[in-house]
XYZ file of C-alpha atoms in Angstrom:
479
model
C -18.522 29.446 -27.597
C -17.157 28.540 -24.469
C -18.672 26.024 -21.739
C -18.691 27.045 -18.015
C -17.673 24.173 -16.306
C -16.209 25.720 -13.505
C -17.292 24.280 -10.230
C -19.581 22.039 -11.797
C -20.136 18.512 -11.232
C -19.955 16.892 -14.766
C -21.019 13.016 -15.324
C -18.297 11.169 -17.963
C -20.252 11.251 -20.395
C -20.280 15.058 -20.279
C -16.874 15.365 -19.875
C -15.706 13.045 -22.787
C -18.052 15.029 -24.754
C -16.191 18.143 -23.740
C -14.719 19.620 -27.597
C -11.950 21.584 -26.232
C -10.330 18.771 -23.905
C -6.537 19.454 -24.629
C -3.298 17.339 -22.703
C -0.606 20.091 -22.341
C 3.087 19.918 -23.385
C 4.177 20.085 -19.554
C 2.422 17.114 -18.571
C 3.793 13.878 -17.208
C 3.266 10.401 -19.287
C 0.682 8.360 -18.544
C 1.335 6.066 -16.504
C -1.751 3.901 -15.688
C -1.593 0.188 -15.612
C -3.709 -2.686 -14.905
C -3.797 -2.246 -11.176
C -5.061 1.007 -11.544
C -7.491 -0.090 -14.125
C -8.699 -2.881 -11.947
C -9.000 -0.639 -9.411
C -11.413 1.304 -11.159
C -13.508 -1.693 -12.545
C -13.933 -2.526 -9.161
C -15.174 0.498 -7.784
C -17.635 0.758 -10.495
C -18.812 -3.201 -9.534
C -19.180 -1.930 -5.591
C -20.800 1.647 -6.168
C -22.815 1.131 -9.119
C -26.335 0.690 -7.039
C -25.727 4.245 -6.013
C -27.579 7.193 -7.352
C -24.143 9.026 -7.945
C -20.556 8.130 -7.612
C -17.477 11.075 -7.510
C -14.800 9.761 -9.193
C -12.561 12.902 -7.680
C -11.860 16.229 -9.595
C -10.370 17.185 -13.078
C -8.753 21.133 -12.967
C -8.364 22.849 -15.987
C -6.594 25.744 -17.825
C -8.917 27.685 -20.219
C -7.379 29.597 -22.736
C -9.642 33.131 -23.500
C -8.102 32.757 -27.368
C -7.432 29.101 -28.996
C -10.972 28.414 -29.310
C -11.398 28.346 -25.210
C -8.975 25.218 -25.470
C -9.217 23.144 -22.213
C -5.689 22.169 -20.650
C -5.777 19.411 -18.415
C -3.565 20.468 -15.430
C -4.789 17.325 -12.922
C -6.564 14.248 -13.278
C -4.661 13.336 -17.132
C -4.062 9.639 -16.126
C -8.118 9.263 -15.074
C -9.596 11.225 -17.805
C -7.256 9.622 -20.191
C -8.473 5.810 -18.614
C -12.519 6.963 -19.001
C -11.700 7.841 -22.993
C -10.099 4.367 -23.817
C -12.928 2.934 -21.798
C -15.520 5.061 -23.663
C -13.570 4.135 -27.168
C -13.205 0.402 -26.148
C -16.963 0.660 -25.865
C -17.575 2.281 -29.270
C -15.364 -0.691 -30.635
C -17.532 -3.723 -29.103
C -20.574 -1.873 -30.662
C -19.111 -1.623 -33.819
C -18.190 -4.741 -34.024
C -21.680 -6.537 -32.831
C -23.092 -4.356 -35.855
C -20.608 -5.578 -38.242
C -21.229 -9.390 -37.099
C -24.756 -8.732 -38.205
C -26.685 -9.980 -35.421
C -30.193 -9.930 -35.618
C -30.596 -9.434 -32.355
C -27.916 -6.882 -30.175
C -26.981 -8.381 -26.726
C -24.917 -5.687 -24.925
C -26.585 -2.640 -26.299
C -29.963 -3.208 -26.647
C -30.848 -0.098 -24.934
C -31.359 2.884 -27.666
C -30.808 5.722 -25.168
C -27.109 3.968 -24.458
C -26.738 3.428 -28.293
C -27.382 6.621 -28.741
C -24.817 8.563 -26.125
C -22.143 6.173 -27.343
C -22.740 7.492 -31.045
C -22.852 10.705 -29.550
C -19.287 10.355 -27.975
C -17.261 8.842 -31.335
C -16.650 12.470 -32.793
C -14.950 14.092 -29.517
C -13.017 11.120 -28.813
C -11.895 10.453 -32.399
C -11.055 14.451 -32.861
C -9.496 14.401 -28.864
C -7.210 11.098 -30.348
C -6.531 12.623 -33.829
C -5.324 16.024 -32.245
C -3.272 14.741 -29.873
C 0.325 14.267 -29.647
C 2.490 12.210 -26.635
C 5.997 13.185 -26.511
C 6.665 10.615 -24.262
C 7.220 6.483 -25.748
C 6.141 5.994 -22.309
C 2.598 7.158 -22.805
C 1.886 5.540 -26.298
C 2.888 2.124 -25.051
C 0.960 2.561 -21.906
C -1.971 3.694 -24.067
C -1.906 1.039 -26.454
C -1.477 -1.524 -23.775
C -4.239 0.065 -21.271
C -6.951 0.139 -24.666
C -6.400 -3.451 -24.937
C -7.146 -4.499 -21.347
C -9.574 -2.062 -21.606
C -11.416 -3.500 -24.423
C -11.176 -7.119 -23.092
C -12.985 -5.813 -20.289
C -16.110 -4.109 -22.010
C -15.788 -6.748 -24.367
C -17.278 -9.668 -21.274
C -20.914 -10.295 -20.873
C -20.900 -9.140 -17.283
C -20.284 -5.700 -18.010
C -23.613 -5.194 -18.988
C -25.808 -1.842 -20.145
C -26.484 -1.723 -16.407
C -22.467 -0.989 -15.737
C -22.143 1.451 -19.087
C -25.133 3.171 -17.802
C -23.428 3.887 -14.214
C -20.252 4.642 -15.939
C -21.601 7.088 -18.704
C -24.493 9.166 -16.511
C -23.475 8.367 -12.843
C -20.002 8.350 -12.186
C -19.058 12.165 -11.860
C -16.037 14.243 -11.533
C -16.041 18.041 -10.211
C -14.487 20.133 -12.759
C -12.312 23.810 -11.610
C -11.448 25.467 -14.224
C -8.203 28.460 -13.713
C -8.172 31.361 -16.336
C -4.784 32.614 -15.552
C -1.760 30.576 -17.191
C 0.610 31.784 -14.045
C -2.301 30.549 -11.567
C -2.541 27.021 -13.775
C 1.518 26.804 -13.678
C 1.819 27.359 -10.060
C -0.970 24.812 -9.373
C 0.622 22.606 -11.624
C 4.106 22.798 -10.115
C 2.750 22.325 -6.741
C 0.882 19.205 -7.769
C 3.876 17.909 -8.960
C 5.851 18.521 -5.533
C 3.110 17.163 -3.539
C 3.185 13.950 -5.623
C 7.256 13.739 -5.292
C 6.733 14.077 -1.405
C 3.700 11.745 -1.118
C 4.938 9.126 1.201
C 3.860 5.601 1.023
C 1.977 5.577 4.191
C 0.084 8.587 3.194
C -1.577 7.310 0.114
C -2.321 4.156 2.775
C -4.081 6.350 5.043
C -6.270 8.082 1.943
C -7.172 4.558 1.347
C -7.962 3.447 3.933
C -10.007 6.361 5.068
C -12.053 5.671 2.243
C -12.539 2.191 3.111
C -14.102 3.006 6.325
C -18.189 1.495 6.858
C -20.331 4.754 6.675
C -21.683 4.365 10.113
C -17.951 4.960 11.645
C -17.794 8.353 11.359
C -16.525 9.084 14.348
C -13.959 6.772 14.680
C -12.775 8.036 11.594
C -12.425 11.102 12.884
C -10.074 9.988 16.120
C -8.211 7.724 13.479
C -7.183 10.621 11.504
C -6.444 12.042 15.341
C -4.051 9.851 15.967
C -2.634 9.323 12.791
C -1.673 13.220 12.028
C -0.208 13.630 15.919
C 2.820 11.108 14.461
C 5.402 12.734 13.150
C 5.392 11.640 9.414
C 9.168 10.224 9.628
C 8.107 8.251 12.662
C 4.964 6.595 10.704
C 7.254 6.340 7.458
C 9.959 4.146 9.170
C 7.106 2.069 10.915
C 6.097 0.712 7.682
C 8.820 1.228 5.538
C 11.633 -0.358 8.072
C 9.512 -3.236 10.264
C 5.992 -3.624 8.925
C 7.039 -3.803 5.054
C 10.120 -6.051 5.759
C 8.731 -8.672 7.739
C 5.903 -9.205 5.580
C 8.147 -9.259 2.265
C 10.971 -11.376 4.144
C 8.229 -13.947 5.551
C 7.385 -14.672 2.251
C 10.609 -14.926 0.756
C 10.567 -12.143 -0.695
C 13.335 -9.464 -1.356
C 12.208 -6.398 1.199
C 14.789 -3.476 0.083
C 12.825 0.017 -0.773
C 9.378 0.835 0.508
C 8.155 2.553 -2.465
C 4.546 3.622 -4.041
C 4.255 1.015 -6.324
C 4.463 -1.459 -2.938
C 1.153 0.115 -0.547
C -0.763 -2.833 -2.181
C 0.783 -5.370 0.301
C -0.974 -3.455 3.016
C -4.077 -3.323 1.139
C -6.533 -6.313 2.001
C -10.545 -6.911 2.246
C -13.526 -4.267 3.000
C -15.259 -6.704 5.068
C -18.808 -5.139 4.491
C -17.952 -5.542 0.103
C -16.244 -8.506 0.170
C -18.218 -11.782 -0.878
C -19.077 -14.769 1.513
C -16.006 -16.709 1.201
C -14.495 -19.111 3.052
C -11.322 -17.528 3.735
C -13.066 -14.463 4.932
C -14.783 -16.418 7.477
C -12.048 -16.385 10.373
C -11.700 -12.425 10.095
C -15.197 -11.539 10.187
C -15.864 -13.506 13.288
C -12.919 -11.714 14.727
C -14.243 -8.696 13.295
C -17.470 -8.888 14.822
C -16.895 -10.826 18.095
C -14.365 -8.104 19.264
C -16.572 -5.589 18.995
C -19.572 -7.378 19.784
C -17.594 -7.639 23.086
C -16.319 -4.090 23.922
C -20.156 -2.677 23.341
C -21.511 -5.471 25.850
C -22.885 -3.563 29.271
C -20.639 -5.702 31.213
C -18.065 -3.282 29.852
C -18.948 -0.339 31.461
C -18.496 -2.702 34.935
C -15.800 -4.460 34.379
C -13.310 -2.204 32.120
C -12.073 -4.817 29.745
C -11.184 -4.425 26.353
C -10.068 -6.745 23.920
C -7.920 -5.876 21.341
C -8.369 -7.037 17.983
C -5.695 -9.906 17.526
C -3.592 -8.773 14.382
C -0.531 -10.279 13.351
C 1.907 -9.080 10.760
C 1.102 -11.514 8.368
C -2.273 -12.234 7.990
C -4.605 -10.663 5.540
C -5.646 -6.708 6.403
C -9.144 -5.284 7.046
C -9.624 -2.152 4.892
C -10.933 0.720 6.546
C -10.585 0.853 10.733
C -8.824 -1.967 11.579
C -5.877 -0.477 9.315
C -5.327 2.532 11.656
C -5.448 0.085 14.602
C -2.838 -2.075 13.430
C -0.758 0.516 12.864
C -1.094 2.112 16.169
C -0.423 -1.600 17.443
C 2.227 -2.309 15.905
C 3.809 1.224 16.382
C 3.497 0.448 20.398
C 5.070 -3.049 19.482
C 8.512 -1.434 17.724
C 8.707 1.137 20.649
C 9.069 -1.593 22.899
C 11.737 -3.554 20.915
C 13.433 -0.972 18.638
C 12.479 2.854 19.983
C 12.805 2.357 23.952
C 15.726 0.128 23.986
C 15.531 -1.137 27.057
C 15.463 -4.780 28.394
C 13.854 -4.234 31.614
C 10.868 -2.274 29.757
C 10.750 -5.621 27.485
C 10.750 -7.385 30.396
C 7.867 -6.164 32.111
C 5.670 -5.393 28.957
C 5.373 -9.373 28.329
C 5.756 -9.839 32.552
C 8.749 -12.195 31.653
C 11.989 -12.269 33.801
C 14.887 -12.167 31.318
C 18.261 -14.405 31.604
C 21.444 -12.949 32.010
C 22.749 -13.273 28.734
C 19.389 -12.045 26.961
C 19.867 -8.980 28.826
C 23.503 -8.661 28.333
C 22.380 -8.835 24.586
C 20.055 -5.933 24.452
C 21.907 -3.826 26.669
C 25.143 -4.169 24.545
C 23.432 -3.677 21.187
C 22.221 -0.340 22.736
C 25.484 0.470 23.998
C 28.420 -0.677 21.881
C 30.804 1.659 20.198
C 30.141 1.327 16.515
C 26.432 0.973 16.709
C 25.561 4.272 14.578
C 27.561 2.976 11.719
C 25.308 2.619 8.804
C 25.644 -1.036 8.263
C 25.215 -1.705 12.359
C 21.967 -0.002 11.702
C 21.190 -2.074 8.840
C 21.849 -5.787 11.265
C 20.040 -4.032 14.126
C 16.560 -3.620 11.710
C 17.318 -7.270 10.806
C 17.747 -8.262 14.515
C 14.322 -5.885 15.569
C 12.178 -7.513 12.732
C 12.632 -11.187 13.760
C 12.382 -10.323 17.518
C 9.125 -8.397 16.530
C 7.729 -10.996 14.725
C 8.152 -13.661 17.147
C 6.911 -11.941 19.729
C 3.889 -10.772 17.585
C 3.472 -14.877 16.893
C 4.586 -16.570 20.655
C 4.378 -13.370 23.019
C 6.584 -13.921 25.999
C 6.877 -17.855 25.481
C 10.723 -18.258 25.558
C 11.854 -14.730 25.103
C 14.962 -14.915 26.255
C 16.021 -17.940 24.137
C 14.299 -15.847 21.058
C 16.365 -12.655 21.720
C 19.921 -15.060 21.842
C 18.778 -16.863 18.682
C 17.996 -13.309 16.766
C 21.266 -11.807 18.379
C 23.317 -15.124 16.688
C 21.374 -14.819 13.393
C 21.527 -11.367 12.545
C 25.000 -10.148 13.488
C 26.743 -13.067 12.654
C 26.325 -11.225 9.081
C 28.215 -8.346 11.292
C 30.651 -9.290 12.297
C 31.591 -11.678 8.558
C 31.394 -8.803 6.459
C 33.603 -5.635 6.446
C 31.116 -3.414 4.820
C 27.323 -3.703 5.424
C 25.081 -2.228 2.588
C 21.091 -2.112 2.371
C 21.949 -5.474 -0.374
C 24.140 -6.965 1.840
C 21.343 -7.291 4.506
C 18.294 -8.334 2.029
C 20.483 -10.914 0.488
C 21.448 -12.543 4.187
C 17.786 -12.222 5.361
C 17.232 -13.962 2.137
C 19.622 -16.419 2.299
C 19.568 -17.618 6.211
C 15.767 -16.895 6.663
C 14.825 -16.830 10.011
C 11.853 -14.798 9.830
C 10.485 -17.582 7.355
C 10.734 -20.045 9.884
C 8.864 -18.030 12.215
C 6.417 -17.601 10.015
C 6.216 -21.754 9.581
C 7.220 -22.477 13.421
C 4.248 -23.872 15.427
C 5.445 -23.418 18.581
C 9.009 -21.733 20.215
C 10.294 -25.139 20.201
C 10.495 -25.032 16.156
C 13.153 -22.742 15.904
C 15.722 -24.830 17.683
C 15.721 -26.647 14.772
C 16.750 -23.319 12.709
C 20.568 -23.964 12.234
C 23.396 -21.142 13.553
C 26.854 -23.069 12.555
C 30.082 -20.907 14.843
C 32.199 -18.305 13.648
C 35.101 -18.778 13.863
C 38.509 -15.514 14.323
C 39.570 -16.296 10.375
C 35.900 -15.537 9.571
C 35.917 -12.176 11.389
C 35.631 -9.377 8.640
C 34.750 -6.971 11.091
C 37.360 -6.373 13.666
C 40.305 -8.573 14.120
C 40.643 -6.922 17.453
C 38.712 -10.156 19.427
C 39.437 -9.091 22.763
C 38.308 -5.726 22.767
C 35.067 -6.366 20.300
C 32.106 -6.280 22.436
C 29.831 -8.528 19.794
C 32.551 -11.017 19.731
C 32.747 -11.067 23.839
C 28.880 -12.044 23.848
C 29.401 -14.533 20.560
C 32.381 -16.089 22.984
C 30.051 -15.928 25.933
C 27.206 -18.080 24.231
C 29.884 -20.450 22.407
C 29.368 -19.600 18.945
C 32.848 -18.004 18.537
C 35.792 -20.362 18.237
């Protein structure tokens, strides 16, 4: 006899207990690791006083013949986790009733006893029946169980935490009758995960992460956020935001990919414990906006802007879609508007000569479309960006020279430029790094730019007529 399920909201232990739970042919490996499971153990730790807690949905095929057989057709990796969590449990009771204790200390509870007992024969029979094609998804398995079961296995996951896992964690269950419909869905699933930028499964976190009296500003974050074009977001992170915070920690900055959103993943200041090093961003935090909602406000028409800077830890939630928008203002000024007179008055600083003879010939000189110009140009925007996200307008002009030097010095040594070629220099000569460790403007006179001299020139022989080597002339670091 078959179960309707469809459109019903189903607690784990009702869906492990589920007979006909099947993992079609057509599906992807699992892929889970321990982020993902640590992930989930700590939503579990920050929900479980809740009355209910969606863990998101599960859709199914159900076959009419085959028993009513239940394909999985989304949600595999997170019903697949639950099971090795549920069977991890079944393990730790097993074993406190083969040590022979007189007296049980996780499970003392019958009624949790009792559902656990309840859930062996589905997940042995789910197990026994089931076949992964993919090495892949056995390894991960066997690997995930473990962690798993070192997990359950700890005192502080307590018969308080199975109870919330078994009876109040939920997913919503749609179930499709029609094996075209279930395809389809399927194959579109699949295509949406392919395109899934980066920066969209940031803003799904971080959407979650906002404080439940923020509704509203939720709603004018997602505003703002879906009135970018996606490609315009996408190369905010993936070419500035992402590659200053890898390079400033030494780190090799290449390809923005999915496995990398973590980095812009920080604290949920309302979750987070007391610590120490929470201290200085929850008195930002609160003092900013303590500030904008003061009466004096409404009179005077400040506003203070939260004070981010690209290295320092994030704040989940709101102040993740204002950094953004900060920081997307930021690269228009250096990278998108390319002008020096716009620079200029943005940080009301009166440019020298030669630091606008700089900007204006990087926006101007012949082979500046070539792909590995591009590449020295993103090296040059980052380090001007992050000092003046660090010093402001403090010596801009001697900044913008010392960038300009650094970063296409590499341009005009090597013949060919690749995406390598650039992560290896930034790596190598790191001037973002000493940014990051400068205290003051002064600090970065100290950051060594040895000449270059015509032997050295990779990049066109043709000294006279190349305008990068007219400006390296100009500022005596050509010989």
């Amino acid at each position: 006899m078959m179960e309707n399920i469809n459109n019903q909201v189903l607690s784990v232990r009702q869906l492990l207990a589920l007979t006909q739970l099947s993992i079609p042919m057509y599906q992807r490996p699992y892929r889970w690791g321990a982020r993902n499971i640590a992930d989930l153990f700590t939503d579990l730790a920050t929900h479980q006083n809740k009355s209910a807690y969606r863990l998101g949905s599960v859709v199914f095929h159900q076959y009419t013949d085959k028993g009513g057989k239940l394909d999985i057709v989304d949600g595999q990796q997170r019903t697949l986790t639950l099971m090795l969590t549920v069977k991890a449990l079944i393990e730790v009771l097993d074993e406190e009733s083969r040590d022979g204790k007189k007296q049980v200390t996780k499970f003392q509870r019958q009624d949790i006893r009792q559902q656990l007992e309840a859930l062996r024969e589905p997940i042995h029979d789910f197990m026994k029946r089931t076949h992964f094609p993919s090495r892949a998804s056995e390894v991960n398995l066997r690997r995930n169980y473990l962690e798993l079961h070192r997990t359950v296995a700890r005192s502080e996951f307590d018969e308080q935490k199975i109870d919330f896992l078994l009876n109040k964690c939920q997913v919503v269950c749609f179930v499709l009758e029609d094996i075209s419909e279930a395809f389809q869905f399927f194959d579109s699933q699949n295509a949406r995960g392919r395109d899934l930028a980066p920066h969209d499964l940031l803003k799904a976190f971080h959407l979650r992460e906002f404080a439940e009296h923020e509704a509203c500003r939720k709603a004018e974050a997602v505003d703002h956020w879906e009135r970018l074009p996606s490609n315009e977001l996408a190369h905010l992170f993936a070419f500035y935001l992402y590659r200053v915070r890898r390079w400033a920690e030494g780190k090799s900055a290449r390809y923005f990919r999915k496995e990398d959103v973590d980095i812009f993943k920080g604290v949920n200041l309302d979750r987070v414990g007391h610590f120490p090093y929470i201290k200085s961003l929850r008195i930002a935090h609160h003092f900013v906006d303590d500030y904008n909602n003061q009466y004096q406000r409404k009179i005077d028409g400040q506003h203070m802007v939260f004070p981010f800077h690209l290295d320092q830890m994030i704040i989940n939630g709101r102040r993740f879609f204002e950094m953004a928008e900060h920081y997307q203002k930021l690269v228009a000024t250096v990278a998108v508007e390319e002008s020096a007179s716009k620079l200029a008055m943005l940080h009301d600083e009166a440019l020298t000569t030669t630091a606008v003879n700089i900007l204006s010939t990087l926006n101007s000189y012949k082979n500046r479309h070539r792909t590995g110009d591009r590449y020295v140009r993103a090296m040059f925007d980052c380090a001007l960006i992050f000092y003046i996200d660090k010093f402001g307008s403090q010596e801009l002009s001697l900044a913008i020279e010392k960038c300009f030097i650094w970063a296409y010095r590499c341009r005009i040594r090597q013949q060919v430029i690749q995406l390598a070629t650039m992560d290896n220099y930034v790596l190598e000569h790191n001037l973002i790094r000493a940014i990051r460790d400068a205290h003051q403007p002064s600090d970065l006179q100290a950051f060594y730019l040895p000449n270059i001299s015509s032997k050295e020139n990779k990049n066109n022989r043709n000294d006279t007529k190349d305008e990068l080597v007219k400006l390296f002339q100009e500022m005596n670091y050509y010989v």
